[in-house]
Amino acid sequence: VSEGASDNVIGMARSGYFDVAGAAPPHPAAREALAAALADGWADPTRLYTQARRARQLLDAARGATAEILRVRPDEVTFCANGTAACHLATLGLLEGRRRVGATFVHSAVEHSAVLHATRWHVDRGGSAVSVPVDRLGRVDVAAFASAVAAPGVAAAALISASHEVGTVQPVEAVAGACADAGVPLFVDAAQSLGRQPVPPGWSVLTGSAHKWGGPPGVGLLVIRTGTRWAPPFPSDERESGRVPGAPALPAIVAAAASLRAVAAEAAAADARLRALVDRIRASVAATVPDVEVVGDPTDRLAHLVTFSVLYVDGEALVHELDRLGFAVSSGSSCTSSTLEPSHVLVAMGVLSHGNVRVSLPLDVDEAEVDRFLAALPDVVSRLRAQSGAVGL
Amino acid sequence: VTELLDCRGQRCPLPVIALARLMTQVPVGAVVRLLADDPAAAVDVPAWCRMRDQEYIGSPADDTYEVRRRT
């Protein structure tokens, strides 16, 4: 296959791709760094020979670059297998580190399922958990969160930086203040906002996922502020300061750091453009599709993400039909989940869960593709409604 | 309760479509009791009422929802 042909295939796969909240296409900086690190950084960085020293230099540089962007110390930055593993380590490590204080974990009702799975693990082993509700826009109730963390026996708390399903930005700073007043460490899952928006201060543990910001899949980020009572919840070794065992995915980590640096540099310019495109989607969907609910906060939100639910339409059918027309979107409807349960985020918000579509735009999204999507959607919806007899309701 | 609508065994959006269809056939003020065991109905029936300006009365029992025709 010639160079030109493979570029063409990559280009074709990109058009109409509106699911960067699931996985962002690799940033060119990531691809370049990955190739270079595979050539140069394959050795085990803990060994004592030349090749290992080179690998260690690359790992240190990736850690340093990541720390600089996050404005933390390099020794606070740890790399792990993926965003899910990072959420598990963050949650269970804080609970382990503070087990003498108590066994209660406080979290918002709209955390990523990885945090909820770790919570379930904790509860199944005798711990307890408090889920703090959100409003119709998906924003957590700060007063309820503050009173939950002030209760006796709370070991740790978690708040997602911005909702991965509806884009609503969470009041991290206010919740961090309440946690500080209560002496409870706060874990912020910043998977959807890292590289896009600065993370508000006040957190003790922060996680991220490289393939959400344009890095390769297979790299999670776990940042633990100095002084935080965190202890490894699973077996560990001497790697990653004793926090994450086993050989790190060095080439992917190098690529993840390179892409984080690249997207962070582009973020401010991209933010305004993506924000305007999402405003256009919100307005157009509400105006051209009857009986639709555009959900999440219309202004205090992620720049690139919008979710809406279409009455009388099956979410899975909508995703398939849009795919047939060349659009990749995700859905929180129950028919698209393996458990056949609707998205816990939509349920917590009390918004329509069927016919749900999440659109999340790449940094370099083609405006014409967005318009093509908006032009196609009303017909897709009326066709699906006609098929299920949902006409004249 | 004026009408009983049994949609057990159906997956969303089918119970909501059936509810919407029946609502066009009952008089204003009538109460429809919907039986639906799809977990999505618990959020989708109240959401439908909000979007279509109908009155969601509540869920008097598991998998049971009551709605009054308002318009």
GROMACS .gro file of C-alpha atoms in nm:
model
  464
    1VAL     CA    1   0.000   0.000   0.000
    2SER     CA    2   0.143   0.336  -0.099
    3GLU     CA    3   0.173   0.624   0.144
    4GLY     CA    4  -0.094   0.819  -0.047
    5ALA     CA    5  -0.344   0.533  -0.040
    6SER     CA    6  -0.315   0.483   0.337
    7ASP     CA    7  -0.356   0.857   0.395
    8ASN     CA    8  -0.669   0.843   0.187
    9VAL     CA    9  -0.814   0.560   0.395
   10ILE     CA   10  -0.741   0.751   0.715
   11GLY     CA   11  -0.906   1.061   0.570
   12MET     CA   12  -1.218   0.871   0.469
   13ALA     CA   13  -1.251   0.717   0.813
   14ARG     CA   14  -1.239   1.063   0.969
   15SER     CA   15  -1.521   1.235   0.782
   16GLY     CA   16  -1.847   1.242   0.979
   17TYR     CA   17  -1.671   1.109   1.289
   18PHE     CA   18  -1.851   1.271   1.581
   19ASP     CA   19  -1.752   1.049   1.874
   20VAL     CA   20  -1.430   1.194   2.015
   21ALA     CA   21  -1.579   1.159   2.364
   22GLY     CA   22  -1.550   0.784   2.302
   23ALA     CA   23  -1.213   0.794   2.128
   24ALA     CA   24  -1.050   1.088   1.953
   25PRO     CA   25  -0.862   1.019   1.631
   26PRO     CA   26  -0.487   1.029   1.703
   27HIS     CA   27  -0.341   1.377   1.671
   28PRO     CA   28  -0.063   1.397   1.405
   29ALA     CA   29   0.179   1.473   1.689
   30ALA     CA   30   0.080   1.143   1.854
   31ARG     CA   31   0.141   0.941   1.538
   32GLU     CA   32   0.479   1.102   1.485
   33ALA     CA   33   0.589   1.054   1.846
   34LEU     CA   34   0.460   0.695   1.851
   35ALA     CA   35   0.667   0.601   1.547
   36ALA     CA   36   0.977   0.768   1.691
   37ALA     CA   37   0.934   0.610   2.035
   38LEU     CA   38   0.877   0.264   1.888
   39ALA     CA   39   1.210   0.298   1.709
   40ASP     CA   40   1.396   0.442   2.004
   41GLY     CA   41   1.210   0.365   2.329
   42TRP     CA   42   1.133  -0.006   2.331
   43ALA     CA   43   1.380  -0.111   2.603
   44ASP     CA   44   1.287  -0.163   2.968
   45PRO     CA   45   1.351   0.178   3.131
   46THR     CA   46   1.450   0.023   3.466
   47ARG     CA   47   1.762  -0.153   3.331
   48LEU     CA   48   2.117  -0.022   3.350
   49TYR     CA   49   2.240  -0.026   2.990
   50THR     CA   50   2.240   0.236   2.714
   51GLN     CA   51   1.911   0.137   2.549
   52ALA     CA   52   1.737   0.142   2.887
   53ARG     CA   53   1.877   0.485   2.967
   54ARG     CA   54   1.734   0.612   2.637
   55ALA     CA   55   1.394   0.464   2.722
   56ARG     CA   56   1.411   0.619   3.070
   57GLN     CA   57   1.492   0.958   2.920
   58LEU     CA   58   1.183   0.933   2.700
   59LEU     CA   59   0.963   0.830   2.992
   60ASP     CA   60   1.098   1.112   3.209
   61ALA     CA   61   1.044   1.362   2.929
   62ALA     CA   62   0.684   1.244   2.878
   63ARG     CA   63   0.620   1.271   3.251
   64GLY     CA   64   0.779   1.614   3.264
   65ALA     CA   65   0.578   1.747   2.969
   66THR     CA   66   0.254   1.613   3.115
   67ALA     CA   67   0.331   1.763   3.456
   68GLU     CA   68   0.407   2.100   3.300
   69ILE     CA   69   0.072   2.112   3.118
   70LEU     CA   70  -0.116   2.008   3.432
   71ARG     CA   71   0.095   2.244   3.648
   72VAL     CA   72   0.192   1.965   3.888
   73ARG     CA   73   0.522   1.805   3.989
   74PRO     CA   74   0.658   1.527   3.766
   75ASP     CA   75   0.668   1.283   4.060
   76GLU     CA   76   0.294   1.333   4.104
   77VAL     CA   77   0.225   1.200   3.751
   78THR     CA   78   0.174   0.826   3.697
   79PHE     CA   79   0.086   0.641   3.378
   80CYS     CA   80  -0.138   0.333   3.378
   81ALA     CA   81  -0.326   0.109   3.137
   82ASN     CA   82  -0.622   0.332   3.046
   83GLY     CA   83  -0.874   0.579   3.184
   84THR     CA   84  -1.082   0.305   3.344
   85ALA     CA   85  -0.782   0.161   3.531
   86ALA     CA   86  -0.693   0.515   3.642
   87CYS     CA   87  -1.045   0.564   3.785
   88HIS     CA   88  -1.024   0.231   3.969
   89LEU     CA   89  -0.681   0.317   4.114
   90ALA     CA   90  -0.790   0.668   4.211
   91THR     CA   91  -1.107   0.553   4.388
   92LEU     CA   92  -0.979   0.242   4.559
   93GLY     CA   93  -0.635   0.390   4.641
   94LEU     CA   94  -0.792   0.684   4.826
   95LEU     CA   95  -1.026   0.449   5.012
   96GLU     CA   96  -0.731   0.223   5.101
   97GLY     CA   97  -0.516   0.517   5.214
   98ARG     CA   98  -0.791   0.651   5.439
   99ARG     CA   99  -0.938   0.327   5.570
  100ARG     CA  100  -0.863   0.425   5.930
  101VAL     CA  101  -1.079   0.738   5.888
  102GLY     CA  102  -1.381   0.557   5.748
  103ALA     CA  103  -1.523   0.355   5.463
  104THR     CA  104  -1.772   0.592   5.301
  105PHE     CA  105  -1.719   0.709   4.944
  106VAL     CA  106  -1.916   1.014   4.825
  107HIS     CA  107  -1.964   1.065   4.450
  108SER     CA  108  -2.193   1.244   4.209
  109ALA     CA  109  -2.470   1.044   4.041
  110VAL     CA  110  -2.314   1.115   3.701
  111GLU     CA  111  -1.962   0.973   3.743
  112HIS     CA  112  -1.818   0.757   3.466
  113SER     CA  113  -1.915   0.390   3.498
  114ALA     CA  114  -1.549   0.310   3.583
  115VAL     CA  115  -1.588   0.507   3.907
  116LEU     CA  116  -1.925   0.346   3.977
  117HIS     CA  117  -1.776  -0.001   3.917
  118ALA     CA  118  -1.496   0.074   4.166
  119THR     CA  119  -1.762   0.201   4.407
  120ARG     CA  120  -1.958  -0.123   4.367
  121TRP     CA  121  -1.636  -0.319   4.435
  122HIS     CA  122  -1.583  -0.117   4.754
  123VAL     CA  123  -1.944  -0.165   4.871
  124ASP     CA  124  -1.932  -0.540   4.795
  125ARG     CA  125  -1.634  -0.558   5.033
  126GLY     CA  126  -1.815  -0.393   5.322
  127GLY     CA  127  -1.773  -0.025   5.236
  128SER     CA  128  -2.050   0.225   5.185
  129ALA     CA  129  -2.123   0.491   4.926
  130VAL     CA  130  -2.336   0.804   4.894
  131SER     CA  131  -2.451   0.919   4.551
  132VAL     CA  132  -2.519   1.295   4.530
  133PRO     CA  133  -2.800   1.393   4.290
  134VAL     CA  134  -2.781   1.627   3.992
  135ASP     CA  135  -3.033   1.873   3.852
  136ARG     CA  136  -3.212   1.855   3.514
  137LEU     CA  137  -2.901   2.001   3.344
  138GLY     CA  138  -2.683   1.731   3.497
  139ARG     CA  139  -2.503   1.956   3.748
  140VAL     CA  140  -2.433   1.816   4.093
  141ASP     CA  141  -2.602   1.974   4.396
  142VAL     CA  142  -2.313   2.150   4.575
  143ALA     CA  143  -2.499   2.188   4.907
  144ALA     CA  144  -2.591   1.817   4.909
  145PHE     CA  145  -2.232   1.724   4.819
  146ALA     CA  146  -2.098   1.948   5.099
  147SER     CA  147  -2.329   1.796   5.356
  148ALA     CA  148  -2.247   1.442   5.238
  149VAL     CA  149  -1.870   1.488   5.278
  150ALA     CA  150  -1.915   1.658   5.618
  151ALA     CA  151  -2.073   1.340   5.761
  152PRO     CA  152  -1.853   1.123   5.986
  153GLY     CA  153  -1.664   0.832   5.831
  154VAL     CA  154  -1.618   0.976   5.481
  155ALA     CA  155  -1.286   0.852   5.338
  156ALA     CA  156  -1.293   1.013   4.994
  157ALA     CA  157  -1.510   1.184   4.733
  158ALA     CA  158  -1.528   1.195   4.353
  159LEU     CA  159  -1.659   1.446   4.103
  160ILE     CA  160  -1.623   1.425   3.725
  161SER     CA  161  -1.485   1.752   3.578
  162ALA     CA  162  -1.748   1.762   3.303
  163SER     CA  163  -2.009   1.508   3.209
  164HIS     CA  164  -1.892   1.261   2.946
  165GLU     CA  165  -2.250   1.209   2.831
  166VAL     CA  166  -2.407   1.554   2.831
  167GLY     CA  167  -2.111   1.794   2.855
  168THR     CA  168  -2.225   1.987   3.162
  169VAL     CA  169  -1.926   2.131   3.350
  170GLN     CA  170  -1.934   2.043   3.717
  171PRO     CA  171  -1.873   2.292   4.003
  172VAL     CA  172  -1.534   2.137   4.086
  173GLU     CA  173  -1.395   2.439   4.269
  174ALA     CA  174  -1.697   2.475   4.501
  175VAL     CA  175  -1.704   2.100   4.572
  176ALA     CA  176  -1.325   2.098   4.629
  177GLY     CA  177  -1.374   2.377   4.883
  178ALA     CA  178  -1.640   2.176   5.065
  179CYS     CA  179  -1.413   1.871   5.064
  180ALA     CA  180  -1.120   2.075   5.200
  181ASP     CA  181  -1.343   2.210   5.480
  182ALA     CA  182  -1.436   1.851   5.568
  183GLY     CA  183  -1.077   1.723   5.535
  184VAL     CA  184  -1.184   1.478   5.263
  185PRO     CA  185  -0.962   1.422   4.956
  186LEU     CA  186  -1.136   1.484   4.623
  187PHE     CA  187  -1.078   1.272   4.314
  188VAL     CA  188  -1.157   1.452   3.986
  189ASP     CA  189  -1.205   1.240   3.673
  190ALA     CA  190  -1.101   1.488   3.405
  191ALA     CA  191  -1.109   1.246   3.110
  192GLN     CA  192  -1.336   1.468   2.902
  193SER     CA  193  -1.176   1.803   2.978
  194LEU     CA  194  -0.798   1.738   2.989
  195GLY     CA  195  -0.629   1.919   2.702
  196ARG     CA  196  -0.945   2.125   2.647
  197GLN     CA  197  -1.012   2.325   2.962
  198PRO     CA  198  -0.795   2.395   3.266
  199VAL     CA  199  -0.882   2.180   3.566
  200PRO     CA  200  -0.991   2.392   3.864
  201PRO     CA  201  -0.762   2.366   4.169
  202GLY     CA  202  -0.836   2.184   4.492
  203TRP     CA  203  -0.830   1.818   4.388
  204SER     CA  204  -0.612   1.551   4.549
  205VAL     CA  205  -0.623   1.290   4.272
  206LEU     CA  206  -0.685   1.353   3.902
  207THR     CA  207  -0.734   1.101   3.620
  208GLY     CA  208  -0.738   1.116   3.243
  209SER     CA  209  -0.736   0.899   2.934
  210ALA     CA  210  -0.500   0.966   2.643
  211HIS     CA  211  -0.733   0.850   2.365
  212LYS     CA  212  -0.985   1.115   2.467
  213TRP     CA  213  -0.737   1.394   2.393
  214GLY     CA  214  -0.589   1.255   2.071
  215GLY     CA  215  -0.326   1.025   2.215
  216PRO     CA  216  -0.318   0.651   2.147
  217PRO     CA  217  -0.546   0.409   2.333
  218GLY     CA  218  -0.387   0.223   2.622
  219VAL     CA  219  -0.260   0.513   2.834
  220GLY     CA  220  -0.435   0.630   3.149
  221LEU     CA  221  -0.318   0.918   3.363
  222LEU     CA  222  -0.322   0.907   3.743
  223VAL     CA  223  -0.202   1.222   3.920
  224ILE     CA  224  -0.169   1.215   4.298
  225ARG     CA  225  -0.085   1.539   4.476
  226THR     CA  226   0.200   1.522   4.726
  227GLY     CA  227   0.070   1.464   5.077
  228THR     CA  228  -0.245   1.279   4.967
  229ARG     CA  229  -0.322   0.968   5.170
  230TRP     CA  230  -0.330   0.721   4.882
  231ALA     CA  231  -0.217   0.358   4.904
  232PRO     CA  232  -0.198   0.100   4.625
  233PRO     CA  233  -0.523  -0.101   4.635
  234PHE     CA  234  -0.382  -0.383   4.421
  235PRO     CA  235  -0.044  -0.563   4.415
  236SER     CA  236   0.236  -0.326   4.318
  237ASP     CA  237   0.607  -0.326   4.241
  238GLU     CA  238   0.883  -0.065   4.210
  239ARG     CA  239   0.742   0.084   3.887
  240GLU     CA  240   0.569   0.423   3.867
  241SER     CA  241   0.661   0.508   4.229
  242GLY     CA  242   0.494   0.187   4.348
  243ARG     CA  243   0.157   0.298   4.217
  244VAL     CA  244   0.117   0.103   3.893
  245PRO     CA  245   0.289  -0.233   3.848
  246GLY     CA  246   0.448  -0.377   3.536
  247ALA     CA  247   0.629  -0.238   3.236
  248PRO     CA  248   0.473   0.089   3.114
  249ALA     CA  249   0.354   0.121   2.751
  250LEU     CA  250   0.644   0.354   2.681
  251PRO     CA  251   0.593   0.438   2.311
  252ALA     CA  252   0.221   0.505   2.372
  253ILE     CA  253   0.302   0.718   2.678
  254VAL     CA  254   0.548   0.927   2.475
  255ALA     CA  255   0.279   0.974   2.207
  256ALA     CA  256   0.017   1.058   2.471
  257ALA     CA  257   0.235   1.334   2.617
  258ALA     CA  258   0.320   1.472   2.272
  259SER     CA  259  -0.047   1.490   2.175
  260LEU     CA  260  -0.149   1.644   2.509
  261ARG     CA  261   0.106   1.919   2.451
  262ALA     CA  262  -0.021   1.969   2.095
  263VAL     CA  263  -0.394   1.980   2.178
  264ALA     CA  264  -0.339   2.202   2.482
  265ALA     CA  265  -0.165   2.451   2.252
  266GLU     CA  266  -0.458   2.439   2.006
  267ALA     CA  267  -0.733   2.427   2.269
  268ALA     CA  268  -0.805   2.798   2.307
  269ALA     CA  269  -0.848   2.854   1.933
  270ALA     CA  270  -1.044   2.531   1.886
  271ASP     CA  271  -1.270   2.605   2.183
  272ALA     CA  272  -1.442   2.907   2.026
  273ARG     CA  273  -1.495   2.730   1.694
  274LEU     CA  274  -1.629   2.409   1.849
  275ARG     CA  275  -1.850   2.604   2.088
  276ALA     CA  276  -2.012   2.789   1.797
  277LEU     CA  277  -2.065   2.464   1.604
  278VAL     CA  278  -2.228   2.300   1.906
  279ASP     CA  279  -2.449   2.608   1.950
  280ARG     CA  280  -2.551   2.561   1.587
  281ILE     CA  281  -2.631   2.193   1.647
  282ARG     CA  282  -2.833   2.270   1.961
  283ALA     CA  283  -3.038   2.537   1.782
  284SER     CA  284  -3.085   2.345   1.458
  285VAL     CA  285  -3.186   2.014   1.621
  286ALA     CA  286  -3.441   2.191   1.842
  287ALA     CA  287  -3.580   2.383   1.544
  288THR     CA  288  -3.590   2.109   1.277
  289VAL     CA  289  -3.671   1.790   1.470
  290PRO     CA  290  -4.015   1.782   1.635
  291ASP     CA  291  -4.042   1.640   1.987
  292VAL     CA  292  -3.675   1.646   2.071
  293GLU     CA  293  -3.506   1.729   2.400
  294VAL     CA  294  -3.159   1.885   2.377
  295VAL     CA  295  -3.005   1.808   2.716
  296GLY     CA  296  -2.720   1.936   2.933
  297ASP     CA  297  -2.621   2.292   3.016
  298PRO     CA  298  -2.647   2.511   2.703
  299THR     CA  299  -2.358   2.739   2.803
  300ASP     CA  300  -2.150   2.608   3.095
  301ARG     CA  301  -2.046   2.296   2.908
  302LEU     CA  302  -1.767   2.124   2.716
  303ALA     CA  303  -1.710   2.311   2.390
  304HIS     CA  304  -1.732   2.008   2.161
  305LEU     CA  305  -2.013   1.790   2.300
  306VAL     CA  306  -2.393   1.792   2.274
  307THR     CA  307  -2.658   1.533   2.356
  308PHE     CA  308  -3.023   1.516   2.254
  309SER     CA  309  -3.306   1.264   2.287
  310VAL     CA  310  -3.565   1.206   2.017
  311LEU     CA  311  -3.913   1.101   2.124
  312TYR     CA  312  -4.056   0.775   1.982
  313VAL     CA  313  -3.727   0.668   1.824
  314ASP     CA  314  -3.505   0.373   1.915
  315GLY     CA  315  -3.151   0.492   1.994
  316GLU     CA  316  -2.985   0.193   1.834
  317ALA     CA  317  -3.182   0.240   1.509
  318LEU     CA  318  -3.081   0.605   1.507
  319VAL     CA  319  -2.711   0.522   1.549
  320HIS     CA  320  -2.727   0.260   1.271
  321GLU     CA  321  -2.915   0.487   1.033
  322LEU     CA  322  -2.671   0.773   1.092
  323ASP     CA  323  -2.378   0.535   1.043
  324ARG     CA  324  -2.527   0.429   0.709
  325LEU     CA  325  -2.514   0.797   0.608
  326GLY     CA  326  -2.152   0.827   0.725
  327PHE     CA  327  -2.195   0.973   1.073
  328ALA     CA  328  -2.041   0.815   1.383
  329VAL     CA  329  -2.229   0.908   1.701
  330SER     CA  330  -2.288   0.733   2.031
  331SER     CA  331  -2.605   0.682   2.234
  332GLY     CA  332  -2.695   0.649   2.602
  333SER     CA  333  -3.020   0.467   2.524
  334SER     CA  334  -3.075   0.132   2.690
  335CYS     CA  335  -3.098  -0.056   2.361
  336THR     CA  336  -2.738   0.041   2.283
  337SER     CA  337  -2.596  -0.083   2.615
  338SER     CA  338  -2.492  -0.437   2.693
  339THR     CA  339  -2.696  -0.432   3.014
  340LEU     CA  340  -3.013  -0.299   2.840
  341GLU     CA  341  -3.027  -0.032   3.111
  342PRO     CA  342  -3.057   0.333   3.010
  343SER     CA  343  -2.760   0.558   3.080
  344HIS     CA  344  -2.735   0.631   3.453
  345VAL     CA  345  -2.651   0.991   3.362
  346LEU     CA  346  -2.974   1.048   3.168
  347VAL     CA  347  -3.171   0.873   3.445
  348ALA     CA  348  -3.010   1.090   3.715
  349MET     CA  349  -3.104   1.402   3.516
  350GLY     CA  350  -3.459   1.277   3.458
  351VAL     CA  351  -3.441   1.336   3.083
  352LEU     CA  352  -3.574   1.118   2.803
  353SER     CA  353  -3.346   0.817   2.766
  354HIS     CA  354  -3.467   0.662   2.442
  355GLY     CA  355  -3.371   0.802   2.104
  356ASN     CA  356  -3.056   0.943   2.260
  357VAL     CA  357  -2.765   1.071   2.051
  358ARG     CA  358  -2.434   1.214   2.169
  359VAL     CA  359  -2.236   1.420   1.920
  360SER     CA  360  -1.875   1.505   2.012
  361LEU     CA  361  -1.672   1.693   1.753
  362PRO     CA  362  -1.303   1.648   1.668
  363LEU     CA  363  -1.074   1.951   1.708
  364ASP     CA  364  -1.043   1.989   1.331
  365VAL     CA  365  -1.402   1.900   1.244
  366ASP     CA  366  -1.515   2.005   0.899
  367GLU     CA  367  -1.797   2.257   0.935
  368ALA     CA  368  -1.956   2.124   0.615
  369GLU     CA  369  -1.984   1.779   0.774
  370VAL     CA  370  -2.174   1.929   1.068
  371ASP     CA  371  -2.413   2.098   0.825
  372ARG     CA  372  -2.453   1.774   0.629
  373PHE     CA  373  -2.546   1.602   0.957
  374LEU     CA  374  -2.797   1.871   1.048
  375ALA     CA  375  -2.954   1.851   0.702
  376ALA     CA  376  -2.986   1.471   0.718
  377LEU     CA  377  -3.117   1.434   1.073
  378PRO     CA  378  -3.483   1.546   1.032
  379ASP     CA  379  -3.540   1.295   0.749
  380VAL     CA  380  -3.373   1.015   0.943
  381VAL     CA  381  -3.598   1.083   1.243
  382SER     CA  382  -3.922   1.103   1.044
  383ARG     CA  383  -3.833   0.785   0.853
  384LEU     CA  384  -3.770   0.594   1.178
  385ARG     CA  385  -4.089   0.732   1.335
  386ALA     CA  386  -4.288   0.624   1.029
  387GLN     CA  387  -4.137   0.274   1.051
  388SER     CA  388  -4.253   0.232   1.411
  389GLY     CA  389  -4.594   0.385   1.346
  390ALA     CA  390  -4.518   0.687   1.565
  391VAL     CA  391  -4.695   0.935   1.338
  392GLY     CA  392  -4.967   1.185   1.430
  393LEU     CA  393  -4.897   1.159   1.801
  394VAL     CA  394  -5.824   0.517   3.623
  395THR     CA  395  -6.002   0.533   3.290
  396GLU     CA  396  -5.784   0.305   3.077
  397LEU     CA  397  -5.532   0.029   3.137
  398LEU     CA  398  -5.246  -0.018   2.891
  399ASP     CA  399  -5.030  -0.328   2.930
  400CYS     CA  400  -4.691  -0.290   2.763
  401ARG     CA  401  -4.502  -0.542   2.972
  402GLY     CA  402  -4.238  -0.723   2.770
  403GLN     CA  403  -4.197  -0.429   2.532
  404ARG     CA  404  -3.878  -0.227   2.512
  405CYS     CA  405  -3.863   0.152   2.497
  406PRO     CA  406  -3.969   0.347   2.298
  407LEU     CA  407  -4.262   0.107   2.229
  408PRO     CA  408  -4.448   0.164   2.561
  409VAL     CA  409  -4.417   0.541   2.518
  410ILE     CA  410  -4.545   0.521   2.159
  411ALA     CA  411  -4.844   0.311   2.276
  412LEU     CA  412  -4.911   0.557   2.558
  413ALA     CA  413  -4.899   0.854   2.320
  414ARG     CA  414  -5.133   0.680   2.075
  415LEU     CA  415  -5.388   0.592   2.346
  416MET     CA  416  -5.375   0.947   2.481
  417THR     CA  417  -5.505   1.081   2.149
  418GLN     CA  418  -5.811   0.856   2.191
  419VAL     CA  419  -5.916   0.928   2.551
  420PRO     CA  420  -6.097   1.246   2.664
  421VAL     CA  421  -5.914   1.531   2.837
  422GLY     CA  422  -5.900   1.450   3.209
  423ALA     CA  423  -5.889   1.074   3.158
  424VAL     CA  424  -5.627   0.876   3.351
  425VAL     CA  425  -5.427   0.602   3.181
  426ARG     CA  426  -5.247   0.339   3.385
  427LEU     CA  427  -4.948   0.204   3.194
  428LEU     CA  428  -4.784  -0.125   3.283
  429ALA     CA  429  -4.425  -0.136   3.152
  430ASP     CA  430  -4.131  -0.340   3.280
  431ASP     CA  431  -3.859  -0.186   3.065
  432PRO     CA  432  -3.640   0.003   3.319
  433ALA     CA  433  -3.622   0.298   3.079
  434ALA     CA  434  -3.997   0.360   3.128
  435ALA     CA  435  -3.932   0.497   3.478
  436VAL     CA  436  -3.755   0.798   3.328
  437ASP     CA  437  -3.916   0.806   2.984
  438VAL     CA  438  -4.284   0.821   3.092
  439PRO     CA  439  -4.236   1.132   3.312
  440ALA     CA  440  -4.011   1.283   3.040
  441TRP     CA  441  -4.282   1.222   2.778
  442CYS     CA  442  -4.539   1.395   3.001
  443ARG     CA  443  -4.309   1.696   3.039
  444MET     CA  444  -4.233   1.717   2.666
  445ARG     CA  445  -4.596   1.665   2.556
  446ASP     CA  446  -4.755   1.875   2.832
  447GLN     CA  447  -4.943   1.586   2.994
  448GLU     CA  448  -4.979   1.528   3.368
  449TYR     CA  449  -4.759   1.260   3.522
  450ILE     CA  450  -4.947   1.144   3.831
  451GLY     CA  451  -4.687   0.900   3.958
  452SER     CA  452  -4.588   0.537   3.992
  453PRO     CA  453  -4.825   0.370   4.244
  454ALA     CA  454  -4.647   0.033   4.213
  455ASP     CA  455  -4.349  -0.131   4.043
  456ASP     CA  456  -4.365  -0.113   3.664
  457THR     CA  457  -4.687   0.094   3.690
  458TYR     CA  458  -4.730   0.456   3.578
  459GLU     CA  459  -5.033   0.684   3.580
  460VAL     CA  460  -5.083   0.973   3.341
  461ARG     CA  461  -5.373   1.217   3.305
  462ARG     CA  462  -5.458   1.370   2.968
  463ARG     CA  463  -5.423   1.743   3.005
  464THR     CA  464  -5.448   1.870   2.647
   0.00000   0.00000   0.00000
